[in-house]
XYZ file of C-alpha atoms in Angstrom:
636
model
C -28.422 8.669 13.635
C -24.821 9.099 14.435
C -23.660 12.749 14.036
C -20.329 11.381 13.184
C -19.478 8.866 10.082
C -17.259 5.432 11.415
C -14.980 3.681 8.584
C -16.971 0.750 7.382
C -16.262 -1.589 4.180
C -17.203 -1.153 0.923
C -21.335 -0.202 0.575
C -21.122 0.311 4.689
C -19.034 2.906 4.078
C -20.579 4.734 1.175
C -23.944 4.371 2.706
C -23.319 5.813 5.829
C -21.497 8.550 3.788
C -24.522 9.644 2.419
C -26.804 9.072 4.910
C -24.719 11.440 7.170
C -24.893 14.275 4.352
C -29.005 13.505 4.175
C -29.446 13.897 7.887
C -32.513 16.407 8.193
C -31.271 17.079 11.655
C -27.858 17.829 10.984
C -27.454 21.532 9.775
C -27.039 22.591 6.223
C -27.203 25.891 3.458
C -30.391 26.023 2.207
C -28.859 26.794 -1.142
C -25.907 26.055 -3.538
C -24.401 27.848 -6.326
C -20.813 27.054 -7.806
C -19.366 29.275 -5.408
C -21.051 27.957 -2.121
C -21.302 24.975 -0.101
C -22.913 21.877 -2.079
C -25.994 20.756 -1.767
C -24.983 17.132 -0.131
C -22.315 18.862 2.309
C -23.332 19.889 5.448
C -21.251 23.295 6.201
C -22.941 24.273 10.004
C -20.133 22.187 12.235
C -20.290 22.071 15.824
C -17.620 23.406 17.749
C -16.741 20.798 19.992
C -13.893 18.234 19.435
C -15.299 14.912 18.776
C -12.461 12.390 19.710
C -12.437 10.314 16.608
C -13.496 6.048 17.102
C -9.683 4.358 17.384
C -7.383 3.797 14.667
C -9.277 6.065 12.703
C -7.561 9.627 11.350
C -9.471 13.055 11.087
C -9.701 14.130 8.084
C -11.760 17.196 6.081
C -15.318 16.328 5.342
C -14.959 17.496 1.307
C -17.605 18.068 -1.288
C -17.334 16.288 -4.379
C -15.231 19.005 -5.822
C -16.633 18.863 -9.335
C -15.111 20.305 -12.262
C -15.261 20.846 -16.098
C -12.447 21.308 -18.333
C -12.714 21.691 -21.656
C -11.217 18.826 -23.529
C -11.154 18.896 -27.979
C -14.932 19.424 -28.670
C -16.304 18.135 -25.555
C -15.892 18.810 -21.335
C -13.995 16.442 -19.082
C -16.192 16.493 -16.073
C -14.492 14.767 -12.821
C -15.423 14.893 -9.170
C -14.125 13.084 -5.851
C -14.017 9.654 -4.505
C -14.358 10.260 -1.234
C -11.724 8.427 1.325
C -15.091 6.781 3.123
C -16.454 5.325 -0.318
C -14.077 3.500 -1.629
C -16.705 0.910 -2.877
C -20.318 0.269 -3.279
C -20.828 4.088 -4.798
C -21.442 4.901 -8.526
C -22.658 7.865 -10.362
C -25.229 9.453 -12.371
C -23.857 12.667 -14.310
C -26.105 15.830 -15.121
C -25.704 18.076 -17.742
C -28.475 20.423 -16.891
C -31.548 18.509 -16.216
C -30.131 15.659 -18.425
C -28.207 12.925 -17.178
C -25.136 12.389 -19.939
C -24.625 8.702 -18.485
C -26.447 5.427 -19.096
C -25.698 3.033 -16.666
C -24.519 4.340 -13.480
C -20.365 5.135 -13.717
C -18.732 2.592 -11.646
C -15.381 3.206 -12.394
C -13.238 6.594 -12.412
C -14.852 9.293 -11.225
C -14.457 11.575 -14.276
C -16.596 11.539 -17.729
C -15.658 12.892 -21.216
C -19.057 15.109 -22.488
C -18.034 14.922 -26.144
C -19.671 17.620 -27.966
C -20.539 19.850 -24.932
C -21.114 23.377 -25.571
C -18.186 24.988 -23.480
C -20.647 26.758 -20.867
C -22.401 23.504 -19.881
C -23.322 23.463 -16.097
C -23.174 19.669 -14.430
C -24.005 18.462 -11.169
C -23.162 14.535 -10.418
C -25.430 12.581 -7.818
C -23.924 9.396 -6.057
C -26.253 6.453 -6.338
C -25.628 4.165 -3.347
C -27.761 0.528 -2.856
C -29.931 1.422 -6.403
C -30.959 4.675 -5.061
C -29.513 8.174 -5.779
C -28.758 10.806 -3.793
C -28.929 14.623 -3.735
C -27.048 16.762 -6.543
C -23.777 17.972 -6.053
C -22.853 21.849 -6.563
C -22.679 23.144 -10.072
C -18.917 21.835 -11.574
C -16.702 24.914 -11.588
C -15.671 25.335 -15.307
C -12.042 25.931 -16.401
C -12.052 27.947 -18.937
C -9.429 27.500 -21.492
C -8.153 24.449 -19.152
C -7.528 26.947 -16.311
C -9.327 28.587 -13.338
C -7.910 32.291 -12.512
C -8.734 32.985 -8.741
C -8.128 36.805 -8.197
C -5.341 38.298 -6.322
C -4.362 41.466 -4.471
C -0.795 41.896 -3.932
C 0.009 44.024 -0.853
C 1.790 47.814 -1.632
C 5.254 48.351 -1.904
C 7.714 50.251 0.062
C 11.292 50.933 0.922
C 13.563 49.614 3.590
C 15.873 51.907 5.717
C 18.512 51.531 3.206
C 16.106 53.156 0.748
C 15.934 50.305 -1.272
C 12.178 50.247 -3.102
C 10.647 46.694 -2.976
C 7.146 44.871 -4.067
C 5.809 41.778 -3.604
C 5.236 38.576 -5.864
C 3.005 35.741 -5.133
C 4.862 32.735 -3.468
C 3.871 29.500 -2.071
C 0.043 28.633 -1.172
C -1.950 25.874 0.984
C -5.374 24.934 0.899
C -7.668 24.241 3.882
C -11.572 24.286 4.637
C -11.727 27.510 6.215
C -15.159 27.605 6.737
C -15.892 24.010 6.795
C -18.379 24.121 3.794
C -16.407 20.968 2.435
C -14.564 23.309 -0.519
C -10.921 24.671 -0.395
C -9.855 27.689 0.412
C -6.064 29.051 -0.188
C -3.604 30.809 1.832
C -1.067 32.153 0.020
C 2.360 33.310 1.382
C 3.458 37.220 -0.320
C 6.978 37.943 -0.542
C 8.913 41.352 -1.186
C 11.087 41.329 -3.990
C 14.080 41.941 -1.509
C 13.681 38.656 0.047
C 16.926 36.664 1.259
C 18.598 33.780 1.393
C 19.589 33.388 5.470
C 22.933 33.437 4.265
C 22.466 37.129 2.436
C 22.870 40.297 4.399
C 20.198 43.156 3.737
C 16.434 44.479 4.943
C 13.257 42.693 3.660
C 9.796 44.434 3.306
C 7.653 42.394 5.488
C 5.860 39.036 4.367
C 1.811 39.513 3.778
C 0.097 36.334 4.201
C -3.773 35.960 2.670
C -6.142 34.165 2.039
C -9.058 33.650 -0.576
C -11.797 31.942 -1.745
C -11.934 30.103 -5.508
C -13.318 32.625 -6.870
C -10.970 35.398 -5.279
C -12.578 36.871 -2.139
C -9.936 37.878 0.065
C -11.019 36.995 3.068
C -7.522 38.432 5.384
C -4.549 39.663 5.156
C -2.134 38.847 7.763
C 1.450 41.239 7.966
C 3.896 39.455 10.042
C 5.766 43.242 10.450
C 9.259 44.009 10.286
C 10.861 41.400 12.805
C 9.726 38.655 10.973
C 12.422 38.818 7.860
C 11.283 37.804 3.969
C 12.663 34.059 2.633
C 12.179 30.884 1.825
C 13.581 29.575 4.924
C 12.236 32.006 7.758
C 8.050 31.856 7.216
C 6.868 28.287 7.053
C 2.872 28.488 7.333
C 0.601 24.835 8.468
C -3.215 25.005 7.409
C -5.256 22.472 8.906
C -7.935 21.689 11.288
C -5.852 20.976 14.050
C -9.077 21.162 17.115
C -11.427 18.839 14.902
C -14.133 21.739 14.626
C -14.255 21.379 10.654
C -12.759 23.991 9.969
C -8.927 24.464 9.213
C -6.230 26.838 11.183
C -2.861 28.098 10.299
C -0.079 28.134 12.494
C 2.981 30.698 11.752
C 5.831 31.803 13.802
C 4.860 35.617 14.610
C 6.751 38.728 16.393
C 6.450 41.776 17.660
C 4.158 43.925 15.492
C 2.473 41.303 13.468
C -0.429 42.306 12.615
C -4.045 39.635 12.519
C -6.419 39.554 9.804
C -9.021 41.302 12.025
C -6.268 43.814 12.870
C -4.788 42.838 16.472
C -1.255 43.598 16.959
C 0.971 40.742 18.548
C 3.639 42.121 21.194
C 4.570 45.454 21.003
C 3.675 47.448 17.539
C 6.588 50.034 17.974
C 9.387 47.266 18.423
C 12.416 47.356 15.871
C 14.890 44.399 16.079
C 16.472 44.560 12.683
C 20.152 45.071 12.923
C 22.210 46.975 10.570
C 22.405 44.014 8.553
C 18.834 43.357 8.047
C 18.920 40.093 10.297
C 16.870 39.863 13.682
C 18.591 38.246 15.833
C 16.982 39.846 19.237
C 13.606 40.347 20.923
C 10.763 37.869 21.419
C 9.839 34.913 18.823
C 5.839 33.916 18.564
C 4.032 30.494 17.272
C 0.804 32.087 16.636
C -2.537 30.221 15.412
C -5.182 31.674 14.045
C -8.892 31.766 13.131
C -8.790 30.199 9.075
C -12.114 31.855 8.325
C -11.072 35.824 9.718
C -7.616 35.772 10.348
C -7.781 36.455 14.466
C -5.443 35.404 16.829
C -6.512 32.015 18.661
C -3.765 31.422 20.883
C -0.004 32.770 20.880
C 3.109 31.223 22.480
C 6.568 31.562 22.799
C 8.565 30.015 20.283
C 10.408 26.811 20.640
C 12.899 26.237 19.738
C 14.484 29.649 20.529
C 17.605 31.295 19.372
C 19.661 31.076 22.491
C 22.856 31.925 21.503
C 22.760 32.511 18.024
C 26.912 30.560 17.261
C 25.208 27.807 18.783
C 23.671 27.167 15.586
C 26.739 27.031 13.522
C 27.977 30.994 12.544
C 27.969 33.745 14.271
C 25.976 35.692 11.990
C 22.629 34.743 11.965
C 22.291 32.228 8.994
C 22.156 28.813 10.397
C 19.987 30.391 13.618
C 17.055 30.930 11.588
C 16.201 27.977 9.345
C 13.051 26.992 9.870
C 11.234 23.912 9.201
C 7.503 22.848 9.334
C 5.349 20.401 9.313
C 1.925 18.403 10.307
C 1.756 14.546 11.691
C -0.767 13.037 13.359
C 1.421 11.676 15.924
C -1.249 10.201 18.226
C -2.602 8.341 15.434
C -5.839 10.460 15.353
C -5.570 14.128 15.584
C -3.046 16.340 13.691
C -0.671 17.780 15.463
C 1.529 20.798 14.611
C 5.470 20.832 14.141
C 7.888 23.400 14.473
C 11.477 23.075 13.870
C 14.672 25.372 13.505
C 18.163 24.097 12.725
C 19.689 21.181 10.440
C 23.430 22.295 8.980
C 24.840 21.548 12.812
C 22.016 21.759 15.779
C 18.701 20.601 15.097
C 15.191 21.157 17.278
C 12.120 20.315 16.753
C 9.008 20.480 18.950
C 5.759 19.226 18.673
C 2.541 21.422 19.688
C -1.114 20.093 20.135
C -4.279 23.093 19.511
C -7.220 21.614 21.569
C -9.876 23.570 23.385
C -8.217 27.177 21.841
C -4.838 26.504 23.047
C -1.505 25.255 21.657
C 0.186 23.294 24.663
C 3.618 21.259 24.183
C 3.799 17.356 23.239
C 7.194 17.116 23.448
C 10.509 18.895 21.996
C 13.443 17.122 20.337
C 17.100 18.536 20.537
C 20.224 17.215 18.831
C 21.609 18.445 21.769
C 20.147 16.472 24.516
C 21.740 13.025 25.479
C 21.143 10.347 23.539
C 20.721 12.392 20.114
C 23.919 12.852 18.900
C 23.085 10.686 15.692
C 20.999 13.404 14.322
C 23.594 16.289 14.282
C 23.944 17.736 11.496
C 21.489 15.242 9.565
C 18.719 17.841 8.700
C 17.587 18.570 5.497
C 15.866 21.733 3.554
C 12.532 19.775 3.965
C 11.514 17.248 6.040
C 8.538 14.932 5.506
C 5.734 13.150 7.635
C 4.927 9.289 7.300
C 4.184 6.634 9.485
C 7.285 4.960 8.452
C 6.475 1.843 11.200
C 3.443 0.683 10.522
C 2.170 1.576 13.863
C -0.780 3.550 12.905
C 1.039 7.178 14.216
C 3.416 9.219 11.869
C 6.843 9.952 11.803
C 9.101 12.475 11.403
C 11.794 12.257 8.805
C 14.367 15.017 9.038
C 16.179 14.705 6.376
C 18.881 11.744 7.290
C 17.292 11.175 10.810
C 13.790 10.028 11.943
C 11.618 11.122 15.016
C 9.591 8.927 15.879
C 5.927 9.927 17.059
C 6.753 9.967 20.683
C 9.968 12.468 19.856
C 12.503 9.858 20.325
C 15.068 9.409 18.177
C 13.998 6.280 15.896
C 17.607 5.851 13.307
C 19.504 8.168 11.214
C 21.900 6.864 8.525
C 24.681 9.398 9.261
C 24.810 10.570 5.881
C 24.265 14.274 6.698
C 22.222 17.456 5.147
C 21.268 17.329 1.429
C 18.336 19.289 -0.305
C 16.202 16.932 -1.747
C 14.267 13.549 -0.300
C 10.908 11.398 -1.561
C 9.507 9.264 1.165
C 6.222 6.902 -0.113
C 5.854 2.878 -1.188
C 8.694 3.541 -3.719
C 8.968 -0.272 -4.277
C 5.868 -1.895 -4.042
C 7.701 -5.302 -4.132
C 9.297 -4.782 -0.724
C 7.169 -4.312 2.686
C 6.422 -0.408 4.077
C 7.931 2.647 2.403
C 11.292 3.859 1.317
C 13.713 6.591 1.139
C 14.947 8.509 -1.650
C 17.491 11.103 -0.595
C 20.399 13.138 -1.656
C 23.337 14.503 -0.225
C 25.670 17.445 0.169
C 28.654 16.001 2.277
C 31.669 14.644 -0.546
C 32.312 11.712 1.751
C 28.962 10.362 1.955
C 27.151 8.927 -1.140
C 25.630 11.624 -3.493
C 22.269 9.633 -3.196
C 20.743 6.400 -1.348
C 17.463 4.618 -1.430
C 17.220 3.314 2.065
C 14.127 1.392 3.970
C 12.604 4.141 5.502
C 11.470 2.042 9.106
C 14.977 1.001 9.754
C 17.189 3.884 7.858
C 19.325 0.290 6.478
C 20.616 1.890 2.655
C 19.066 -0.448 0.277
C 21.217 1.487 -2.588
C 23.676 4.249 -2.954
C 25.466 6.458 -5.294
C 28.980 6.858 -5.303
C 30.022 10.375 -3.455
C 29.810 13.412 -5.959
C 30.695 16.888 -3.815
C 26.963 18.736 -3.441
C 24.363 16.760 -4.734
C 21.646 19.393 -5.034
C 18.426 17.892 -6.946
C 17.042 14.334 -6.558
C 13.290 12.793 -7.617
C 11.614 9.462 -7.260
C 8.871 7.927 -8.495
C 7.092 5.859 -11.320
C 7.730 7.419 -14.117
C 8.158 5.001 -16.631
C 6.087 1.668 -17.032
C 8.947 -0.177 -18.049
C 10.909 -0.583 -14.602
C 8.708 -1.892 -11.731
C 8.123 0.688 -8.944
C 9.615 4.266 -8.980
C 12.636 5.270 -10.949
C 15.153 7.532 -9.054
C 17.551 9.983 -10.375
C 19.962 13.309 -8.907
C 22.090 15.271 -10.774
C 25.102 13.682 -9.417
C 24.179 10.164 -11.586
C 23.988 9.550 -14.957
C 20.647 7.887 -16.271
C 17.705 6.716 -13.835
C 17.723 4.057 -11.674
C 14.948 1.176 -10.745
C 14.070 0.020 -7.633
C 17.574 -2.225 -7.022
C 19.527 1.029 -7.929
C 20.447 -0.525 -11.732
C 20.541 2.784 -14.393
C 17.614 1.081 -16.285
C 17.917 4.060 -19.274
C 17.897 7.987 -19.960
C 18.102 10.417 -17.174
C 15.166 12.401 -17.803
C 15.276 16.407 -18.803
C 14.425 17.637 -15.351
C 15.295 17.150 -11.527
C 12.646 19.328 -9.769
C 8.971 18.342 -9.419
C 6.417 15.416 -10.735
C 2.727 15.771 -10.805
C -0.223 12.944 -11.805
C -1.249 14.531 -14.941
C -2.651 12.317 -17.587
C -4.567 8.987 -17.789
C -2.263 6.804 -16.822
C -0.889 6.497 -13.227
C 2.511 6.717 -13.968
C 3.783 10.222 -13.231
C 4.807 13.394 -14.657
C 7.497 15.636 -14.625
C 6.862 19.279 -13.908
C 9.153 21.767 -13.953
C 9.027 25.498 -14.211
C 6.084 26.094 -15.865
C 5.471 22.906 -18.028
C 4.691 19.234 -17.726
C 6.440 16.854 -19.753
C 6.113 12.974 -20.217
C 9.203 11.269 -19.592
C 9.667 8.638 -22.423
C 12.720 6.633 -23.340
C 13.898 9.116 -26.294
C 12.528 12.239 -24.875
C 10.388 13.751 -23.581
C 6.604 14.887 -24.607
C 5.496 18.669 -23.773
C 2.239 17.865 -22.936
C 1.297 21.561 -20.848
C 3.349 24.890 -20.758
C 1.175 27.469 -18.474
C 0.299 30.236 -20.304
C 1.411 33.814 -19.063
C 2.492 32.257 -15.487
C 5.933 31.895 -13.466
C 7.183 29.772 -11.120
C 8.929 30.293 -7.538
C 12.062 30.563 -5.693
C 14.368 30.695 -7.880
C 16.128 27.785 -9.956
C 13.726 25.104 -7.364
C 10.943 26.714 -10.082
C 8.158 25.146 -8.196
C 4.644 26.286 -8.281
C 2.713 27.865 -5.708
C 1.184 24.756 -4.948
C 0.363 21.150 -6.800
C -1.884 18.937 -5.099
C -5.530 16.997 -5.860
C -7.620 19.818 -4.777
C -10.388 19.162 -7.263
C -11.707 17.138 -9.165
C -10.654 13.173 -9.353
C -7.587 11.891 -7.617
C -5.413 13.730 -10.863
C -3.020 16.563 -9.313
C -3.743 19.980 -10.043
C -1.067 22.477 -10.523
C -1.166 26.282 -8.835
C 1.038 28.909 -10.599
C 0.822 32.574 -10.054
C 0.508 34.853 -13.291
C 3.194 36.674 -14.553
C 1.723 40.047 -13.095
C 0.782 38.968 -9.505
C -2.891 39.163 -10.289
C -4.379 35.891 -10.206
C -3.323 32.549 -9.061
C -4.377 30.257 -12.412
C -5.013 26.612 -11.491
C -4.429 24.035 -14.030
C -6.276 20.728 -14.538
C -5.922 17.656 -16.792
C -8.256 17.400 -19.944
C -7.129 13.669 -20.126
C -9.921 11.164 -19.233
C -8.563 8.327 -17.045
C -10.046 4.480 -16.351
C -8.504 4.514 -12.933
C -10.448 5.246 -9.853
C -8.592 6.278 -6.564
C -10.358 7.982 -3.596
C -9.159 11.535 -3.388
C -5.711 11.588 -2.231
C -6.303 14.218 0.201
C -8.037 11.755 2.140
C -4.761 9.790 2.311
C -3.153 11.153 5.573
C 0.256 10.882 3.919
C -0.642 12.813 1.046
C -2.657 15.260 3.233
C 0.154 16.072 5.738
C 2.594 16.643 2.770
C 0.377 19.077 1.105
C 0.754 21.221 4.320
C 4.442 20.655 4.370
C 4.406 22.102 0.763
C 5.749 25.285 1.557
C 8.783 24.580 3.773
C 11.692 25.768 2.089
C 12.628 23.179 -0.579
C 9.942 21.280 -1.089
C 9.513 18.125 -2.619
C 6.729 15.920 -4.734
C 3.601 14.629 -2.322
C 3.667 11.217 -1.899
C 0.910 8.985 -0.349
C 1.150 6.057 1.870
C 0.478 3.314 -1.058
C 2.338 2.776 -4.091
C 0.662 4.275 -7.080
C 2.204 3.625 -10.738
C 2.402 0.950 -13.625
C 0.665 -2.125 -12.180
C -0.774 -1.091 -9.115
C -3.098 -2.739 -7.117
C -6.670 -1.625 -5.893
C -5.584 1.231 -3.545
C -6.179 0.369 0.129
C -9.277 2.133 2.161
C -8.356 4.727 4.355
C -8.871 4.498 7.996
C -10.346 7.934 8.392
C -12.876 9.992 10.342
C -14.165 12.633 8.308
C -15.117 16.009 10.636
């Protein structure tokens, strides 16, 4: 029996699914509770790379991810489609020892208990070719329609200036740590003294952790005092970059940052801060490190580096130390990890494979270098990662330019920096994906929608001065495809760039929240439904706050549990708990788990690089969509 599962079609797939999680030869815990591995998930991985078949993408071997949220009088009960199983799988739901189901469920993978006590334990059991399988893990149960994971924020202190500081929760990722198929998060801390690049002043030093769902803290990383506090200077990747099954994370470091398992990186006594809080000398680190204890696997020198820091457009140290980050399987297999600094004038970014313990080079892009004058300047505050040609290997769109995977320069539209950009199958009525984007220069359109292969502008907005908030997607069934709005614009517009009606109340985030598959808005701390009148409140977070600043994002959103829905991560208001938020709505659509969409995965590590956007995945999904295509994946 193959050690390894292959992408197959429809019951191929599911079957050999299964059949790899029944292998008696392949290792597994000999027990599951809600807070360990499942009992279908093998969590014993071997640690050698396994090259995956071709055309096929690694991606994490999940659990089903089952959850209960209490719903009226009853429990919504939902659990993953796995990426491998997109057909030929049903399932048989368990209250207890009772199955709740007749007839196998076929469709979404989620179930309304109505009249469930509260404290109901499930486990859900695929049944592939007639024939079930073994039990999941016990659902974790949402109390109140949240999950609290515990926190421990780092101590204060006080800078040199004598200025008293402590920290607040920021952004978070998730990865398989320990490769028992179930989430962990990493979550970035940040003093309350942290900057803008473009403020002068010290910062306390950035904490990074990370815990288990039911609040284990399993490190504590301090990055020390040369690494400064902000949302553009620590940009942290968590994924499973040498195909062992279990996920890294990959941070610039410096001297005297400190490992989870408490190994100090350069020299410990090393001071670089000037008088104006900025560090603008001594050595810069890309460090990656152990997911499941924090240790240092391999440390390099960073590249890009400063140089000279006016080469980067001041003199100052602003425009030196923007940072972005980012994840793209850009061999069309294995991830590989991207580092990037500069966008307002110079931009570089280099490309860095972790096999066999090491981080070696793929290749570095510079704005500089012959040949790339067309990106100059074109950089965003985010970036994303698609594979925007159809060629199987993802790209890198920076903002108004595009890497390709090979880190060539593949177009840029010359419309310059903005803060805001969506990149997915915004019109599912034209061939391969699109670009929403908007912009800060006054002579370039405030907004375009542009094919996202060739950079050609499909649409544009007239030029508005700074253009600083922009969203796309399907938000209202009655426009085909994903409406697109910035605050520059009055109204939304479709697909053709036509203001189809009301501009809706917010400009920051979306999130798949109900039963529908038209999207959401979120914003601060609440999720409305756009309608044509107004919108409908249909979540505020209860004692919770959002991050940096007026972006009021959560710590994270993503489909981490549960059924392909998006879950929403906000911190509490007192930097105890992180309290994750999932939809009571039942829904009769079934999509695979969008984390098993390499798209969608990739973006969820890019979610906190400075301003980030909305996921998007590699297929259209909205009012009207069709049956959602089957990943090409390898599961490790």
């Amino acid at each position: 029996m193959a050690r390894h599962r292959q992408p197959g079609t429809g019951e191929l797939r599911a079957q050999r699914h299964d059949l790899h999680r029944r292998d008696p030869h392949h290792p597994t815990r000999d027990h599951a509770t809600a807070h360990d591995a499942p009992a279908d998930h093998p969590t014993a991985h071997d640690t050698t790379p396994t090259t995956p078949p071709a055309g096929a993408k690694q991606v994490e071997d999940l659990d089903r991810g089952l959850i209960s949220v209490r719903s009226g009088t009853g429990n919504l009960v939902s659990w993953r489609l796995l990426g491998t199983e997109t057909s030929g799988v049903s399932f048989n739901l368990y209250r207890g020892g009772t199955k709740v189901n007749g007839t196998p469920i076929t469709g979404a993978t989620n179930h309304l208990d109505s009249g469930a006590a509260a404290g109901a334990t499930y486990t859900v059991r695929a049944v592939v070719d007639g024939v079930e399988q073994p039990p999941s893990a016990p659902a974790l149960s949402f109390t109140g329609g949240h999950l609290d994971v515990p926190i421990q924020p780092p101590p204060g202190g006080t800078t040199p200036g004598g200025e008293a500081y402590t920290y607040v929760a920021n952004d978070a990722s998730v990865g398989d740590l320990d490769g028992d198929g179930r989430y962990e998060i990493v979550l970035k801390w940040d003093p309350t003294n942290a900057k803008d690049n473009s403020q002068s002043g010290y910062t306390g030093p950035v904490f990074v952790d990370a815990y288990s769902l039911t609040g284990t803290r399993l490190w504590r990383i301090d990055l020390g005092r040369n690494i400064r506090a902000g949302a553009h200077y620590t940009q942290f990747q968590v994924y499973d970059y040498d195909g062992d099954g279990r996920a890294e994370v990959a941070m610039k470091t410096a001297d005297g940052t400190r490992s989870g398992t408490g190994q100090t990186i350069g020299s410990g006594s090393a001071d670089h801060r000037n008088s104006s809080g900025y560090v603008l000398a001594g050595p810069e680190y890309l460090t990656m490190f152990d997911g499941r204890t924090g240790a240092v696997l391999s440390t390099v020198a960073y590249d890009p580096p400063r140089g000279n820091v006016s080469s980067w457009g001041d003199n100052y140290g602003n425009r030196v130390d923007r940072f972005l980050a980012g994840t793209a399987y850009l061999d069309g297999q294995r991830p590989s990890l991207i580092m990037a600094r500069g966008y307002y004038t110079r931009a570089v970014v280099a490309a860095w494979d972790f096999r066999n313990g090491t981080l070696t080079k793929r290749w570095t892009f510079d704005s500089n270098a012959s040949g790339n004058g067309a990106a100059y300047g074109q950089g965003n505050h985010n970036l994303s990662v698609a594979d925007v040609d159809a060629d199987g290997r993802q790209e890198i769109v920076y903002g108004a330019a595009t890497l390709d995977d090979n880190g060539r320069l593949l177009h840029s539209t010359g419309n310059g920096h903005g803060d805001a950009m969506h990149v997915g199958d915004l019109d599912p009525a034209r061939a391969g994906l699109e670009v929403f984007k908007v912009d800060e220069d006054a002579s370039k359109p405030s907004s375009y929608f542009a094919d996202a292969r060739t950079g050609q502008i499909i649409w544009s907005t007239p030029a508005s001065g700074d253009n600083g908030r922009g969203v796309s997607g399907d938000i209202w069934a009655g426009s085909p495809g994903a409406e697109s709005w910035s605050s520059a614009a009055s109204g939304i517009a479709n697909t053709r760039g036509q203001n189809v009606g009301r501009k809706p109340s917010s400009t920051n985030f979306l999130v798949w929240w109900d039963g529908d598959p038209v999207r959401e808005l979120l914003d601060a701390t609440r999720i409305d439904k756009y309608g044509t009148g107004g919108d409908t409140r249909l979540l505020t977070g209860s004692g919770v706050a959002a991050n940096n600043g007026t972006k009021a994002t959560p710590a994270l959103s993503a489909d981490i549990l549960g059924d392909w829905r998006e879950e929403v991560i906000w911190r509490t208001s007192d930097n105890t708990a992180l309290r994750i938020y999932s939809t009571p709505t039942p829904t009769a659509t079934r999509i695979h788990t969008l984390m098993h969409d390499p798209q969608y995965r990739t973006a969820i590590a890019w979610q906190n690089t400075a301003y980030n956007q909305p996921p998007h995945p590699g297929f259209f999904i909205g009012d009207g969509m069709p049956t959602p295509p089957a990943p090409n994946i390898y599961p490790r």
